[in-house]
Short mmCIF file of C-alpha atoms in Angstrom, two decimals:
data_model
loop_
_atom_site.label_atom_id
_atom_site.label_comp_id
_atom_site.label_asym_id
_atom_site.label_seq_id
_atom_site.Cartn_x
_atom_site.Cartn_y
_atom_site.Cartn_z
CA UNK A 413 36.88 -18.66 11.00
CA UNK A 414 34.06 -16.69 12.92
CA UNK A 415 34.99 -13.65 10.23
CA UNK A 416 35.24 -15.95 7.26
CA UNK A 417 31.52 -16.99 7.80
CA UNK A 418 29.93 -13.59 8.85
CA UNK A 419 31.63 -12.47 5.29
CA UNK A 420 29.39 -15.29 3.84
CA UNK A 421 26.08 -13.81 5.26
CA UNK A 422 24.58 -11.71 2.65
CA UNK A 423 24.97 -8.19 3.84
CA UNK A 424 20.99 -7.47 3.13
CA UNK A 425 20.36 -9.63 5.91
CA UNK A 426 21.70 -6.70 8.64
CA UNK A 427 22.45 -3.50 5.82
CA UNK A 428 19.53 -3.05 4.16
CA UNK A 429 17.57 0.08 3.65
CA UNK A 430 14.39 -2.08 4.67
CA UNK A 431 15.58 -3.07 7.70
CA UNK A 432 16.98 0.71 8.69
CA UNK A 433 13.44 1.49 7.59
CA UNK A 434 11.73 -2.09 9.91
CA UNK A 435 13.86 -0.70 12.78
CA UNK A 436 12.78 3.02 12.69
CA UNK A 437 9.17 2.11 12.66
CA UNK A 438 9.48 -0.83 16.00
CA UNK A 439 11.59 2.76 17.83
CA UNK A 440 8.85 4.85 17.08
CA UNK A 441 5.98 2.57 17.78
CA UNK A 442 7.67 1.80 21.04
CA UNK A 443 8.10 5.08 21.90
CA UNK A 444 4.61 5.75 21.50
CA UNK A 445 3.58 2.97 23.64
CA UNK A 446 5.96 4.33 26.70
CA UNK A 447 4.28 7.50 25.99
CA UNK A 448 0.54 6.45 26.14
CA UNK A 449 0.52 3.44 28.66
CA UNK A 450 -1.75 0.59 28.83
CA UNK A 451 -1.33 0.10 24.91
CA UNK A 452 0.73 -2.20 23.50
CA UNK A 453 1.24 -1.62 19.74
CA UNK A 454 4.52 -3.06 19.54
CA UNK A 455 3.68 -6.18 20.43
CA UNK A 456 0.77 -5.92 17.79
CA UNK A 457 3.19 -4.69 15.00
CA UNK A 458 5.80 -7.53 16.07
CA UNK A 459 3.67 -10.13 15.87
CA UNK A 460 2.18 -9.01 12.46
CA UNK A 461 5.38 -8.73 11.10
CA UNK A 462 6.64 -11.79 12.06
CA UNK A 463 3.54 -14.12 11.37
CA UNK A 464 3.71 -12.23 8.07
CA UNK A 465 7.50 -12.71 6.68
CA UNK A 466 7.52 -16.58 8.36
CA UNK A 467 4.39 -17.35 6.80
CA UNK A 468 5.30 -15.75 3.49
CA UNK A 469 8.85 -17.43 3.31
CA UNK A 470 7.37 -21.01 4.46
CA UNK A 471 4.82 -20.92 1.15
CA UNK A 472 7.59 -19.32 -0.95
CA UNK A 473 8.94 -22.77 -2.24
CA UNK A 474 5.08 -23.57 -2.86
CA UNK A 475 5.00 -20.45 -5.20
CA UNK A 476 7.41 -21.72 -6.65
CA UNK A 477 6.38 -25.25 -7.22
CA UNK A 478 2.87 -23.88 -8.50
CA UNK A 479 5.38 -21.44 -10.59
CA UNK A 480 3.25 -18.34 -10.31
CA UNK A 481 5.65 -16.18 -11.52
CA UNK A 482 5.53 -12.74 -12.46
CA UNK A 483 5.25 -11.98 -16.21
CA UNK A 484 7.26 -8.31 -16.76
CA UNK A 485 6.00 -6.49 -19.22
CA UNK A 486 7.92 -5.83 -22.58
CA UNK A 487 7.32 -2.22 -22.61
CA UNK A 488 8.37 -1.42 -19.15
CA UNK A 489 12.61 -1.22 -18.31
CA UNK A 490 14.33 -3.54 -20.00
CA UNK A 491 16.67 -4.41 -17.15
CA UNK A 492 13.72 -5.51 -15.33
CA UNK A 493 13.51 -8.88 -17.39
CA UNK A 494 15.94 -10.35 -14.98
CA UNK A 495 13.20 -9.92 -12.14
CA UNK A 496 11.53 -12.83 -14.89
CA UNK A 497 10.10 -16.42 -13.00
CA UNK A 498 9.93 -14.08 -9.31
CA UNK A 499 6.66 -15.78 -7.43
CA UNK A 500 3.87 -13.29 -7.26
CA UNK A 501 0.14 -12.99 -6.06
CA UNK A 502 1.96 -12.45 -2.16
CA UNK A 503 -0.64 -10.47 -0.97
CA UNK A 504 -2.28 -13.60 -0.62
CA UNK A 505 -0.64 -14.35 2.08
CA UNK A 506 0.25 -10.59 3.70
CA UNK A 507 -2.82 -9.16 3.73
CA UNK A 508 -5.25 -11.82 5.81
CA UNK A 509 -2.32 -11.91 8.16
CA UNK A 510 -2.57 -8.13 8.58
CA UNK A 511 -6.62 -8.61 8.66
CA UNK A 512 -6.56 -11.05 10.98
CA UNK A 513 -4.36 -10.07 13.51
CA UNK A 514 -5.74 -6.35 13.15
CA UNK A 515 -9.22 -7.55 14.13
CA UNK A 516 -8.02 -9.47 16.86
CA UNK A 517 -5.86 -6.69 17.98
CA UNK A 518 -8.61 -3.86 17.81
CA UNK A 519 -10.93 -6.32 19.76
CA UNK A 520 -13.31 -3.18 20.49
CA UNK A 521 -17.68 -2.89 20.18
CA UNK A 522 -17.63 0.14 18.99
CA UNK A 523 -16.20 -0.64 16.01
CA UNK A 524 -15.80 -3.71 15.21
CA UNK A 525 -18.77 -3.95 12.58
CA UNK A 526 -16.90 -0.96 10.50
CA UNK A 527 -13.79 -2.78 10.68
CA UNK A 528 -15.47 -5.82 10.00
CA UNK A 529 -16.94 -4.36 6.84
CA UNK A 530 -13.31 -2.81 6.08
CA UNK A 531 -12.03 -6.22 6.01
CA UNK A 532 -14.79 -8.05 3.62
CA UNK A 533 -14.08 -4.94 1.70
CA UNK A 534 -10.82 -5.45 1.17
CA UNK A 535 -10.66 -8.67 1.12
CA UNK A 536 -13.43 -8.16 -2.27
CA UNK A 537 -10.14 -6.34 -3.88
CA UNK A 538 -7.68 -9.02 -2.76
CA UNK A 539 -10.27 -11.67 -5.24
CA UNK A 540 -10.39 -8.68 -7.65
CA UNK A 541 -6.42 -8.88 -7.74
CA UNK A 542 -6.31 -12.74 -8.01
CA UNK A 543 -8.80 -12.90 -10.75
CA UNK A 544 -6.54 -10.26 -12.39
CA UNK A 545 -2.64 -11.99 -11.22
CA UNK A 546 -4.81 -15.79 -11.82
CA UNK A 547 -5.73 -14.74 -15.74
CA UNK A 548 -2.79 -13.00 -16.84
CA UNK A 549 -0.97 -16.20 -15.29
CA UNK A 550 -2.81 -18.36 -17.53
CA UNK A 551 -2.50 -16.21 -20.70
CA UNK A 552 1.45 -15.93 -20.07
CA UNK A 553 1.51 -12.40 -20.06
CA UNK A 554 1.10 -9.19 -18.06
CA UNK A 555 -2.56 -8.40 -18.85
CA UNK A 556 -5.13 -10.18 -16.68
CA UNK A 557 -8.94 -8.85 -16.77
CA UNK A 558 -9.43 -5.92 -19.39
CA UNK A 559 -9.46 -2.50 -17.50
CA UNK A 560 -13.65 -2.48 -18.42
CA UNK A 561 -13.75 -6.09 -16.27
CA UNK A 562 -11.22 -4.69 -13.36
CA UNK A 563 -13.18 -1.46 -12.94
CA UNK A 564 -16.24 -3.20 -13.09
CA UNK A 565 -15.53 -5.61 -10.26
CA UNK A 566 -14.34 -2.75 -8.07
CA UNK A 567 -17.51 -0.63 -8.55
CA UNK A 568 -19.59 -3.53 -7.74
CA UNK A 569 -17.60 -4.48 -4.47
CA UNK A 570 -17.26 -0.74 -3.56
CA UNK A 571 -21.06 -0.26 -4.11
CA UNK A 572 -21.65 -3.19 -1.70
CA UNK A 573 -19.37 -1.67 0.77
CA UNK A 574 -21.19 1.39 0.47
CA UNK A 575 -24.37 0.09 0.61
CA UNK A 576 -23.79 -1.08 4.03
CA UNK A 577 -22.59 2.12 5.28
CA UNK A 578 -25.51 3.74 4.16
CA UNK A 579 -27.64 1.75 6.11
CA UNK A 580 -25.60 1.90 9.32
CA UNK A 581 -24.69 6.18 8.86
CA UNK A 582 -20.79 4.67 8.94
CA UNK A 583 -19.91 7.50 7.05
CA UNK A 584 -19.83 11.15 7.62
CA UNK A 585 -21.18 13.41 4.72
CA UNK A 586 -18.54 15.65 5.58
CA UNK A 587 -14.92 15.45 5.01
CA UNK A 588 -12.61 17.04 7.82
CA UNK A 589 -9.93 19.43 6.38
CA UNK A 590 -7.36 21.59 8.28
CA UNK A 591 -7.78 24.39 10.96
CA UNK A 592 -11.02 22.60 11.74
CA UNK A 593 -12.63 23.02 8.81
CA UNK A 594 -14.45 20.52 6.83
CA UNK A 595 -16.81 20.14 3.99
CA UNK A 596 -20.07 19.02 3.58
CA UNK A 597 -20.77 17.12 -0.05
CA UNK A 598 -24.35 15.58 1.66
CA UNK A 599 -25.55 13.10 -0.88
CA UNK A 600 -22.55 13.51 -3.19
CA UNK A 601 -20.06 11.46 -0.80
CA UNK A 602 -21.51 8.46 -1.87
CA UNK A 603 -20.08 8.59 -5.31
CA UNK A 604 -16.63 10.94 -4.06
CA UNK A 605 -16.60 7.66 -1.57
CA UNK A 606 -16.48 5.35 -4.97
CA UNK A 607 -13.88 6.97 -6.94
CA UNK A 608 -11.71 6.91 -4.39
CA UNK A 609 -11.78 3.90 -3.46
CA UNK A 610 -11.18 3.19 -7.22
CA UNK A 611 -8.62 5.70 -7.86
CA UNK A 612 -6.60 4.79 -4.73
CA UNK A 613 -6.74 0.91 -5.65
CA UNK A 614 -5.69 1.46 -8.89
CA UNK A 615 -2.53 4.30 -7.74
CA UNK A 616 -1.16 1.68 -5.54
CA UNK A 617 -1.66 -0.54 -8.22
CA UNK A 618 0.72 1.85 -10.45
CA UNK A 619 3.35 2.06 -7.74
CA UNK A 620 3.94 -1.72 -7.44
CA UNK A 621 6.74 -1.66 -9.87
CA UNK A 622 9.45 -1.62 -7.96
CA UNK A 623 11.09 -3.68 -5.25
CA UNK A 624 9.67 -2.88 -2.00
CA UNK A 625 8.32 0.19 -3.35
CA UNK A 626 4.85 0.18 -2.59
CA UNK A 627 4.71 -2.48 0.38
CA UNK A 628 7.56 0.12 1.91
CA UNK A 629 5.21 3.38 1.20
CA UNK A 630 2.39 1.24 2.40
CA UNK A 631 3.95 -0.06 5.96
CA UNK A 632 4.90 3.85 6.71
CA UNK A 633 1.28 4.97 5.64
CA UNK A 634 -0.62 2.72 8.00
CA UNK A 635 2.19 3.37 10.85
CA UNK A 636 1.08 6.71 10.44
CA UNK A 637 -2.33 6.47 10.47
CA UNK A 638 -2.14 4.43 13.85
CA UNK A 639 0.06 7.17 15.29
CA UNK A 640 -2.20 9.57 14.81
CA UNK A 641 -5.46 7.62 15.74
CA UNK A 642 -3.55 6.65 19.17
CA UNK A 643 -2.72 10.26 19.40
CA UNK A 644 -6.85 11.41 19.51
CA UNK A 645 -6.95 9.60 22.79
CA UNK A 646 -10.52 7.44 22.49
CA UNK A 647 -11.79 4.24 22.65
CA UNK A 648 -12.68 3.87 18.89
CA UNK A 649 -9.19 5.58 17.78
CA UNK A 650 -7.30 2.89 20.25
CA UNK A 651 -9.32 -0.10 17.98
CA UNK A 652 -8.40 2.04 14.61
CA UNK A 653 -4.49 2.61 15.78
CA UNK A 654 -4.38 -1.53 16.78
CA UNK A 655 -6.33 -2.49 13.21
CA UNK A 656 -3.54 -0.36 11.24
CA UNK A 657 -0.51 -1.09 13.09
CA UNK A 658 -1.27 -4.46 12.94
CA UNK A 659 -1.17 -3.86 8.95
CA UNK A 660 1.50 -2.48 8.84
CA UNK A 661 3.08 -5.23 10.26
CA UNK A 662 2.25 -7.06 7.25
CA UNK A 663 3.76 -5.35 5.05
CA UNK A 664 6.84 -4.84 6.38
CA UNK A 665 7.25 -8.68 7.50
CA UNK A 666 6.28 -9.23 3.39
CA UNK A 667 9.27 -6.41 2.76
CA UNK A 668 11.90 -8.59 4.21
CA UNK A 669 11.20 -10.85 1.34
CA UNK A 670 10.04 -8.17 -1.07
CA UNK A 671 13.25 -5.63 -1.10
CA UNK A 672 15.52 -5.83 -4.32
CA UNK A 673 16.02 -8.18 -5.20
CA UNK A 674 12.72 -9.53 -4.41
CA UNK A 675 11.92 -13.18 -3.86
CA UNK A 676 8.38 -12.31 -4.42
CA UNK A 677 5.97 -9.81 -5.14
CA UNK A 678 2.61 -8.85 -4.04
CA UNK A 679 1.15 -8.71 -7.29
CA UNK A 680 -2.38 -6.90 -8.04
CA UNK A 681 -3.92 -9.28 -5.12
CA UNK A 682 -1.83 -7.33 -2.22
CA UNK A 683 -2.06 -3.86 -4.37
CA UNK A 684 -5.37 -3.53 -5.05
CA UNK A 685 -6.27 -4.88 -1.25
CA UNK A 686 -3.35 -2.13 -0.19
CA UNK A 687 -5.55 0.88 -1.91
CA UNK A 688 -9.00 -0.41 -0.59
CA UNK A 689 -7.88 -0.75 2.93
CA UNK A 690 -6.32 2.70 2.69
CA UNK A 691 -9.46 4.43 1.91
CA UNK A 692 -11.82 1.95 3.50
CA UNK A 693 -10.34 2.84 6.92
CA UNK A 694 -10.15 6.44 6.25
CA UNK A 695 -14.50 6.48 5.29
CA UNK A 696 -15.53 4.85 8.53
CA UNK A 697 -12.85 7.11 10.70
CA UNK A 698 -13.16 10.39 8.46
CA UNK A 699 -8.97 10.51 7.56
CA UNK A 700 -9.31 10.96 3.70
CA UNK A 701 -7.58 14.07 4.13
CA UNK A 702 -4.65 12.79 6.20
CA UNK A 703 -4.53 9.52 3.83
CA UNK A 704 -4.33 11.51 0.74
CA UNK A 705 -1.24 13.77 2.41
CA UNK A 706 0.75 10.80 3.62
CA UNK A 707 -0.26 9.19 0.25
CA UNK A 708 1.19 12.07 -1.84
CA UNK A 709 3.54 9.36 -3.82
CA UNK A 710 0.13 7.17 -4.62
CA UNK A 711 -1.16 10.14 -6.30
CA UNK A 712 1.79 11.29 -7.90
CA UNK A 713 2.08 7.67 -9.48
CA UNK A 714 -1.46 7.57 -10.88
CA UNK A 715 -1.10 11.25 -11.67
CA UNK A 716 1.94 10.74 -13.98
CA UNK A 717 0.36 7.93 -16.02
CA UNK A 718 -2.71 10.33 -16.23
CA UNK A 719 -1.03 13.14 -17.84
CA UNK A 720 1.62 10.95 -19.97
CA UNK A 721 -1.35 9.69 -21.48
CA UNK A 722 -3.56 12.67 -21.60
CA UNK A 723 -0.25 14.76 -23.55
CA UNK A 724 0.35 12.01 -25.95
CA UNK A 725 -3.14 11.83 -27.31
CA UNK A 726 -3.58 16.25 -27.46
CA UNK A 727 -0.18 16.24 -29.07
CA UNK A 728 -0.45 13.31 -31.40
CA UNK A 729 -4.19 14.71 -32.76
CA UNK A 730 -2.34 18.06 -33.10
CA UNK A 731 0.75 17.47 -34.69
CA UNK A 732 0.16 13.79 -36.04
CA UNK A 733 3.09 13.10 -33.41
CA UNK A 734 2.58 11.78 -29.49
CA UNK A 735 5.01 13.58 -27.33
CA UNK A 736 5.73 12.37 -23.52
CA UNK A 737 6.27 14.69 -21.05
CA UNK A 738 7.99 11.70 -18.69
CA UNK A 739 10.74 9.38 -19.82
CA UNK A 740 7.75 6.25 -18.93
CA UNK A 741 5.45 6.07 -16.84
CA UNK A 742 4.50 5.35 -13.74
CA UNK A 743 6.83 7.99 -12.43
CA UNK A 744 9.16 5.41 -11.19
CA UNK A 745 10.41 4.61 -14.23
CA UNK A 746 11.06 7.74 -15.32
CA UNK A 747 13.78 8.14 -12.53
CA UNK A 748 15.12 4.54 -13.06
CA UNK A 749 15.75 5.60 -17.05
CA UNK A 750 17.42 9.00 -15.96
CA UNK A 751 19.78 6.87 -14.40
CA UNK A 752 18.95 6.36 -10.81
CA UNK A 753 19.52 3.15 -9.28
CA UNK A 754 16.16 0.98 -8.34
CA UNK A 755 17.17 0.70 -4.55
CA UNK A 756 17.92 4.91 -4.76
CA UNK A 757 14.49 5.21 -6.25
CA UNK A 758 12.67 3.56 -3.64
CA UNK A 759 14.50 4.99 -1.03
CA UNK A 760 13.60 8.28 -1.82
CA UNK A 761 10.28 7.98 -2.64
CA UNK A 762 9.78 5.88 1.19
CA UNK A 763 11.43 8.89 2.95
CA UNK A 764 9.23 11.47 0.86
CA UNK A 765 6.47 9.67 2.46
CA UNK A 766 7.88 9.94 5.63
CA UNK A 767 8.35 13.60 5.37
CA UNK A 768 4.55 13.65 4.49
CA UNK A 769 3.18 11.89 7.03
CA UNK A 770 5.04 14.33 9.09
CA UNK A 771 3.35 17.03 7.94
CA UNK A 772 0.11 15.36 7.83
CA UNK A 773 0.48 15.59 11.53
CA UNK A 774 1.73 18.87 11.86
CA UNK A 775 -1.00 19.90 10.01
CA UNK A 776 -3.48 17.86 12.26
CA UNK A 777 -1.77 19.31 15.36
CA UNK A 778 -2.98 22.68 14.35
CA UNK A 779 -6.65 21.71 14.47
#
């Protein structure tokens, strides 16, 4: 009888590839915090990621009741039209869990007013995401604020942010490279600082098409990023490495419920936030160069849709017919129509990520 009902338990519950990927992340995080003592980012990242899936999966029948479901687009996989009615806008509830707890984690002077600002900041893109989930929920289909509206939002909340920084020197004219060596843009980091905080907003944006996809590339991202802050050994990196881990909690509590097949999705409200966070944090704390090389699968994303785009047009205005160079873009979907299963395809792109976070740090090491 005990077999009969263990065979009734569905086998994601223990098998997954997000909980391999939940477990590996709690090892290393504890490992860390045997290795530096008096820290305690485990406890951080559990309670994050806890608080994050209970909270999510209590207000998932209130989704539902509110139905705001996800509208799939007609162009994009056809198979994906089964993932119709799935609750959305979860970000919502993930990232002011990860805010929260992250500012109550990284309880630290020095700091807290950047990570304060970090926070309104992305917070800013979480509204920017509703306004965008909220509309296209009311017009019944996957287009919510035109991409003139969207963009203009985020330049006004990024301006703000910047604005601020500005005024309190938060951000270093220079960008740190490797080997030491950096580079000084003086006044021209203010608008570098702008369109990236666009361009990453909108590339996680363009990776949220698959189940656990981004919230997976996302949770192994920010893990990194509080490795290596914990690693530079001061006072301000300890309140950075509690803020992310706490994060990344989020995100992976909101992948339990998120992995295929997802019983809800983060919708542009979590995305959007995900991007701004990203390159928020990495301003104040002078990572852009880290953030882009564990990010690599952000910027392939974006990049694909650039040049799909871009290749069509030139070869449609030479020839009178558009050519694509991928199968559909976002690159995601290329693999899924060569024939790769949607779990395979997030799997490989979180343990690309993984490799690249590695070598973000290897490359850091040698500084």
């Amino acid at each position: 009888m005990a077999n009969k009902n263990f065979n009734n338990i569905p086998k994601k519950l223990f098998f997954s590839d997000s909980n391999f990927l939940i477990a590996f992340i709690i090892v290393i995080i504890f490992t860390i915090d045997i290795l530096v003592k008096n820290h305690n980012l485990s406890i951080i990242l559990i309670i994050s990621l806890l608080s994050s899936y209970l909270i999510t999966k209590l207000s998932l029948k209130k989704f539902q009741d509110l139905k705001l479901n996800q509208v799939i687009k007609k162009e994009g996989p056809k198979k994906h039209q089964a993932k119709k009615g799935t609750p959305t806008m979860g970000g919502l509830i993930t990232i002011p869990i990860g805010l929260l707890v992250g500012n109550i984690a990284s309880n630290n002077s020095l700091i807290s007013n950047k990570l304060i600002a970090v926070t309104l900041l992305t917070i800013a893109f979480m509204g920017i995401g509703f306004i965008d989930d909220w509309k296209g929920f009311i017009l019944h289909k996957n287009a919510g604020l035109t991409p003139i509206g969207k963009i203009s939002l985020q330049l006004g909340s990024g301006i703000i942010f910047l604005l601020w920084a500005q005024s309190e020197s938060a951000i270093d004219s220079s960008i740190k490279l490797f080997n030491n060596y950096s580079i000084d843009f003086g006044i021209l980091i203010w608008p570098i600082a702008l369109f990236l905080l666009i361009a990453e907003s909108n590339a996680t944006n363009l990776t949220d098409g698959l189940d656990g996809l981004a919230s997976g590339c996302g949770a192994i991202i920010f893990t990194g990023l509080s490795i290596q802050f914990i690693l530079e050994g001061t006072n301000e990196s300890f309140a950075l490495s509690s803020f992310c881990i706490a994060i990344s909690g989020a995100w992976l509590g909101f992948l339990l419920l998120n992995q295929h097949p997802a019983n809800i999705f983060m919708g542009d409200t979590g995305s959007l936030a995900m991007g701004a966070a990203l390159i928020g944090i990495g301003l104040i704390s002078n990572t852009l160069w880290p953030i882009f090389i564990m990010g690599i699968v952000f910027f392939a994303e974006s990049l694909s849709v650039i040049l799909q785009v871009i290749i069509f047009k030139c070869t449609k205005a030479i020839t009178g017919e558009g050519h694509r160079i991928f199968l559909m873009a976002p690159l995601h979907h290329h693999f899924e129509l060569s024939g790769l299963k949607e779990v395979k395809v997030v799997r490989g792109f979180w343990l690309i990520t993984i490799c690249f976070v590695v070598l973000s740090f290897l490359i850091n090491t040698n500084n």
